[in-house]
Structures are given as structure tokens and as C-alpha cells.
Coordinates of C-alpha atoms in Angstrom, one line a residue:
Chain Q
X1 CA 35.9 68.1 82.8
X2 CA 39.0 67.0 84.9
X3 CA 39.7 63.5 84.5
X4 CA 42.2 60.6 84.6
X5 CA 41.9 58.7 81.3
X6 CA 43.1 55.1 80.3
X7 CA 43.9 53.8 76.9
X8 CA 43.2 51.3 75.7
X9 CA 40.1 50.3 77.4
X10 CA 40.8 46.3 76.7
X11 CA 44.1 44.9 75.8
X12 CA 44.8 41.6 74.2
X13 CA 48.6 40.5 73.9
X14 CA 50.5 37.4 73.4
X15 CA 52.0 35.5 76.1
X16 CA 55.6 36.8 76.3
X17 CA 55.0 40.0 74.2
X18 CA 55.6 43.2 75.8
X19 CA 52.9 45.5 76.3
X20 CA 52.3 49.2 77.4
X21 CA 49.3 50.8 79.1
X22 CA 48.8 54.5 79.2
X23 CA 47.3 57.0 81.6
X24 CA 46.9 60.8 81.4
X25 CA 45.3 63.2 83.5
X26 CA 43.9 66.5 83.2
X27 CA 43.6 67.1 87.0
X28 CA 47.4 68.4 87.3
X29 CA 47.9 65.8 90.7
X30 CA 51.4 65.5 91.5
X31 CA 50.9 61.6 92.5
X32 CA 50.0 58.7 89.9
X33 CA 49.3 55.4 91.1
X34 CA 49.1 51.8 89.2
X35 CA 47.0 49.2 90.6
X36 CA 46.2 45.4 89.6
X37 CA 42.8 44.1 90.3
X38 CA 41.7 40.5 89.6
X39 CA 38.2 39.2 89.3
X40 CA 36.5 39.8 93.2
X41 CA 39.8 40.9 94.6
X42 CA 40.7 44.1 96.0
X43 CA 42.8 46.4 93.9
X44 CA 46.1 46.1 94.5
X45 CA 49.1 48.8 94.5
X46 CA 52.0 48.1 92.1
X47 CA 53.9 51.2 92.2
X48 CA 53.1 55.0 92.4
X49 CA 55.1 58.5 91.4
X50 CA 54.9 61.3 93.3
X51 CA 56.2 64.1 90.5
X52 CA 59.2 62.0 89.2
X53 CA 59.9 60.0 92.4
X54 CA 59.3 56.4 91.6
X55 CA 58.1 54.5 94.7
X56 CA 57.6 50.3 94.0
X57 CA 55.8 48.0 96.2
X58 CA 58.0 45.3 97.7
X59 CA 55.6 42.5 96.0
X60 CA 55.5 44.0 92.9
X61 CA 57.1 41.8 90.4
X62 CA 60.1 43.0 88.2
X63 CA 58.5 42.1 84.9
X64 CA 56.2 45.1 85.7
X65 CA 57.8 48.6 85.2
X66 CA 56.5 52.3 84.9
X67 CA 57.3 55.7 83.1
X68 CA 56.2 59.2 83.9
X69 CA 57.6 61.3 81.1
X70 CA 56.0 64.6 82.3
X71 CA 52.9 65.3 85.2
X72 CA 50.1 64.3 82.7
X73 CA 51.2 60.9 81.4
X74 CA 52.2 57.6 83.1
X75 CA 52.8 54.3 81.4
X76 CA 52.9 50.7 82.5
X77 CA 54.8 48.2 80.7
X78 CA 55.1 45.0 81.1
X79 CA 57.7 43.3 79.7
X80 CA 56.9 39.6 79.5
X81 CA 53.3 38.8 80.3
X82 CA 52.4 35.7 81.6
X83 CA 48.9 34.5 82.1
X84 CA 48.9 35.5 85.9
X85 CA 48.9 38.9 84.6
X86 CA 45.8 39.1 83.1
X87 CA 43.3 41.5 85.0
X88 CA 42.2 45.0 85.1
X89 CA 44.8 47.7 85.3
X90 CA 43.6 50.7 87.2
X91 CA 45.4 54.3 87.0
X92 CA 45.0 56.7 89.7
X93 CA 45.9 60.1 90.7
X94 CA 45.8 62.1 94.0
X95 CA 47.2 65.8 94.3
X96 CA 49.1 65.0 97.6
X97 CA 51.1 62.1 98.4
X98 CA 49.5 59.0 99.9
X99 CA 48.7 59.1 103.4
X100 CA 48.0 62.6 103.0
X101 CA 44.1 61.9 103.9
X102 CA 42.6 62.7 100.6
X103 CA 41.0 60.4 98.0
X104 CA 42.5 59.2 94.7
X105 CA 40.8 59.7 91.7
X106 CA 40.8 56.5 88.8
X107 CA 40.6 55.9 85.7
X108 CA 38.2 53.3 84.3
X109 CA 40.8 50.9 83.6
X110 CA 42.3 48.7 81.1
X111 CA 41.2 45.2 81.0
X112 CA 44.2 43.3 79.8
X113 CA 44.1 39.4 78.6
X114 CA 46.8 37.3 77.7
X115 CA 46.5 34.6 74.8
Chain E
X1 CA 46.6 38.8 105.2
X2 CA 43.9 40.7 104.5
X3 CA 43.9 44.3 106.4
X4 CA 40.8 45.7 105.3
X5 CA 37.9 42.4 105.4
X6 CA 34.5 42.9 103.6
X7 CA 32.8 39.9 104.4
X8 CA 29.5 40.2 102.6
X9 CA 30.1 39.8 99.0
X10 CA 27.0 40.6 98.0
X11 CA 23.5 42.4 99.5
X12 CA 19.8 43.0 98.5
X13 CA 17.8 45.6 99.4
X14 CA 14.5 47.0 98.5
X15 CA 14.4 50.3 97.0
X16 CA 13.6 53.0 99.6
X17 CA 14.8 50.9 102.1
X18 CA 18.2 51.3 104.3
X19 CA 21.2 49.6 102.8
X20 CA 24.1 48.8 105.3
X21 CA 27.6 47.8 104.2
X22 CA 30.3 47.0 106.5
X23 CA 33.7 46.8 106.9
X24 CA 36.3 45.1 109.4
X25 CA 40.3 46.0 109.7
X26 CA 43.0 45.1 111.5
X27 CA 45.4 47.5 111.6
X28 CA 45.1 50.1 114.4
X29 CA 47.5 52.3 112.6
X30 CA 44.8 53.3 110.1
X31 CA 43.8 56.7 110.4
X32 CA 41.7 57.4 107.2
X33 CA 39.0 55.6 105.7
X34 CA 37.1 55.8 102.7
X35 CA 34.2 54.4 100.8
X36 CA 34.5 54.1 97.1
X37 CA 31.4 52.8 94.6
X38 CA 32.1 51.1 91.2
X39 CA 29.8 50.6 88.3
X40 CA 30.6 48.0 85.8
X41 CA 33.2 48.8 83.1
X42 CA 33.7 52.0 85.1
X43 CA 36.7 53.1 87.7
X44 CA 36.2 53.1 91.2
X45 CA 34.6 56.8 92.3
X46 CA 35.1 58.2 95.6
X47 CA 32.0 58.5 97.6
X48 CA 32.8 59.5 101.3
X49 CA 35.6 59.5 103.7
X50 CA 36.4 59.7 107.6
X51 CA 39.2 60.3 109.6
X52 CA 40.0 58.6 112.9
X53 CA 38.8 61.6 115.0
X54 CA 35.3 61.3 114.0
X55 CA 33.2 58.6 114.5
X56 CA 30.3 60.0 111.8
X57 CA 30.3 61.5 108.6
X58 CA 27.4 62.2 106.4
X59 CA 26.9 63.6 102.7
X60 CA 23.2 63.3 102.0
X61 CA 22.3 60.2 101.6
X62 CA 25.5 58.7 102.7
X63 CA 26.8 58.3 106.3
X64 CA 29.7 56.6 107.0
X65 CA 30.2 55.5 110.8
X66 CA 33.3 54.5 112.7
X67 CA 34.0 52.3 116.0
X68 CA 37.4 52.2 116.8
X69 CA 37.1 49.9 119.4
X70 CA 35.7 47.3 117.3
X71 CA 37.8 48.2 114.4
X72 CA 34.4 48.5 112.1
X73 CA 33.2 51.0 109.6
X74 CA 29.8 51.1 108.0
X75 CA 28.3 53.1 105.3
X76 CA 24.6 53.4 105.6
X77 CA 22.6 54.7 102.3
X78 CA 19.2 55.9 103.0
X79 CA 16.9 55.9 100.9
X80 CA 18.1 53.3 98.6
X81 CA 17.8 53.9 95.0
X82 CA 18.3 51.8 92.0
X83 CA 21.2 53.7 90.7
X84 CA 23.1 52.7 93.9
X85 CA 23.6 49.2 92.7
X86 CA 27.2 49.2 92.3
X87 CA 30.2 47.4 94.1
X88 CA 31.4 49.3 97.2
X89 CA 35.1 49.2 98.2
X90 CA 35.9 49.8 101.9
X91 CA 39.6 51.2 102.1
X92 CA 41.9 52.8 104.9
X93 CA 45.2 54.1 105.1
X94 CA 47.8 54.8 108.0
X95 CA 49.0 58.1 108.0
X96 CA 52.0 58.4 105.5
X97 CA 51.3 55.6 103.9
X98 CA 49.3 53.6 100.8
X99 CA 45.4 52.8 100.8
X100 CA 44.7 49.5 101.4
X101 CA 41.4 48.3 99.9
X102 CA 38.9 45.6 100.7
X103 CA 37.2 43.2 98.4
X104 CA 34.1 44.8 97.6
X105 CA 30.7 44.2 98.3
X106 CA 27.9 43.8 95.5
X107 CA 24.6 45.8 96.5
X108 CA 21.9 45.1 94.1
X109 CA 18.7 47.5 94.8
X110 CA 15.8 45.6 94.4
X111 CA 12.6 47.4 92.6

């Protein structure tokens, strides 16, 4: 089955220690997204790639960066995690660019804990 | 400020009855609306969508109604089944822009 896979499912890191979350997709979709979701909150878009074109949301902290080395993979790098960065991180894909009236397909998320 | 609001954090419905989940939005530029379903420890799964040119879309047990004048949409599930117990996210997007999600409503289907 074509899908969106996030690794690891659970990640624990220390305050200030860089961490990388990964996402891969077999859907061959052009667009990949990273969302942050805190408990009982709406998923919040951090950034997305349309092919190799990176699009950062205006309120995404500089601490968060992303890489997309190829169509299938996308990484979320948190350079110096703070306690407030503990959250569920969701990766999603879509075939067409956002706003094209089509749904996004989500992975199962990585839950990040900060010690 | 929330552009997509789901004012009921949770809802309990008897199995076999109709579940109605509500969503309000503030941005009149939204033209595409979606519902996602999320089980614990899984990512959101797309359920059903509706374009602003329609006022109803049906898929099996799931129907989404859109009332543009009231900036309100609802998801009807009938009949409700135990497997429908999940968190439901309402989402909306304007043309050429990102999807905005609500905070979700947790639906409990009671035996």
C-alpha cells in the first residue's frame, strides 16, 4: 500500500540537543508538509515543499528547518529543542500544491519529548 | 485567532443513532472544506470533503453539509458504529493557500 511513513514514532531528546525526524512517502506526491500538533490543539503547519521549492510559514521559529533530498524523503531538523517543542510532529503529502482542492495524506506522526 | 472552530471538545452518541459534528469558520475566502478522522497513535485520515459550490456531499454513512451564509458546516454519521469513535478534525482552505484545521471533536459511540 502506498503510504506516508514517519520514523521514529517516539523520540526523546535532551534540552538543546539537535534532533532530526524523518518522513518518507511511496505516493510519489509533489508536496510534503510538516505540522506540529500539541495536545488538544489543531495541527499547525510549519513548512512545506512543493518539489524542491521550500515554503516556510511566517511564524515558524528559526529553530526549525527542513530538508528534502529527493521526492520520497523529507526531514525536520530542530536545532536546539526547547521544552515548548515537545509535541506530535505530523508529515503529510499531497499530489498537487496546497489550495488545489485536494486532501493531504498523513503519516502516523512522531511524538517528541524533551528532557 | 481561530479561523476554524469546533466548539464541542467531545460528543457521546448511542450506537445506531446519528452523530452530528459541527464546525464554524470565519474566513469567507475558504472554498474547500474537509473532515479528517484520527484514531489514537495514528495520523489523521481523510474522510470527506466539500467544495463551496455545493451544499451537501454524501459518501456512504457520511454526509457533509455546508451553509455558506452561516459559515457553518457539519458532518453527519448515520448510523453510528463503534469504529466511529475517534477525534474528528474539521479543516478548510482558501484557493491557493494552506489548509487550516480546527482543534477537533472527540466522538464516543456508546454501546
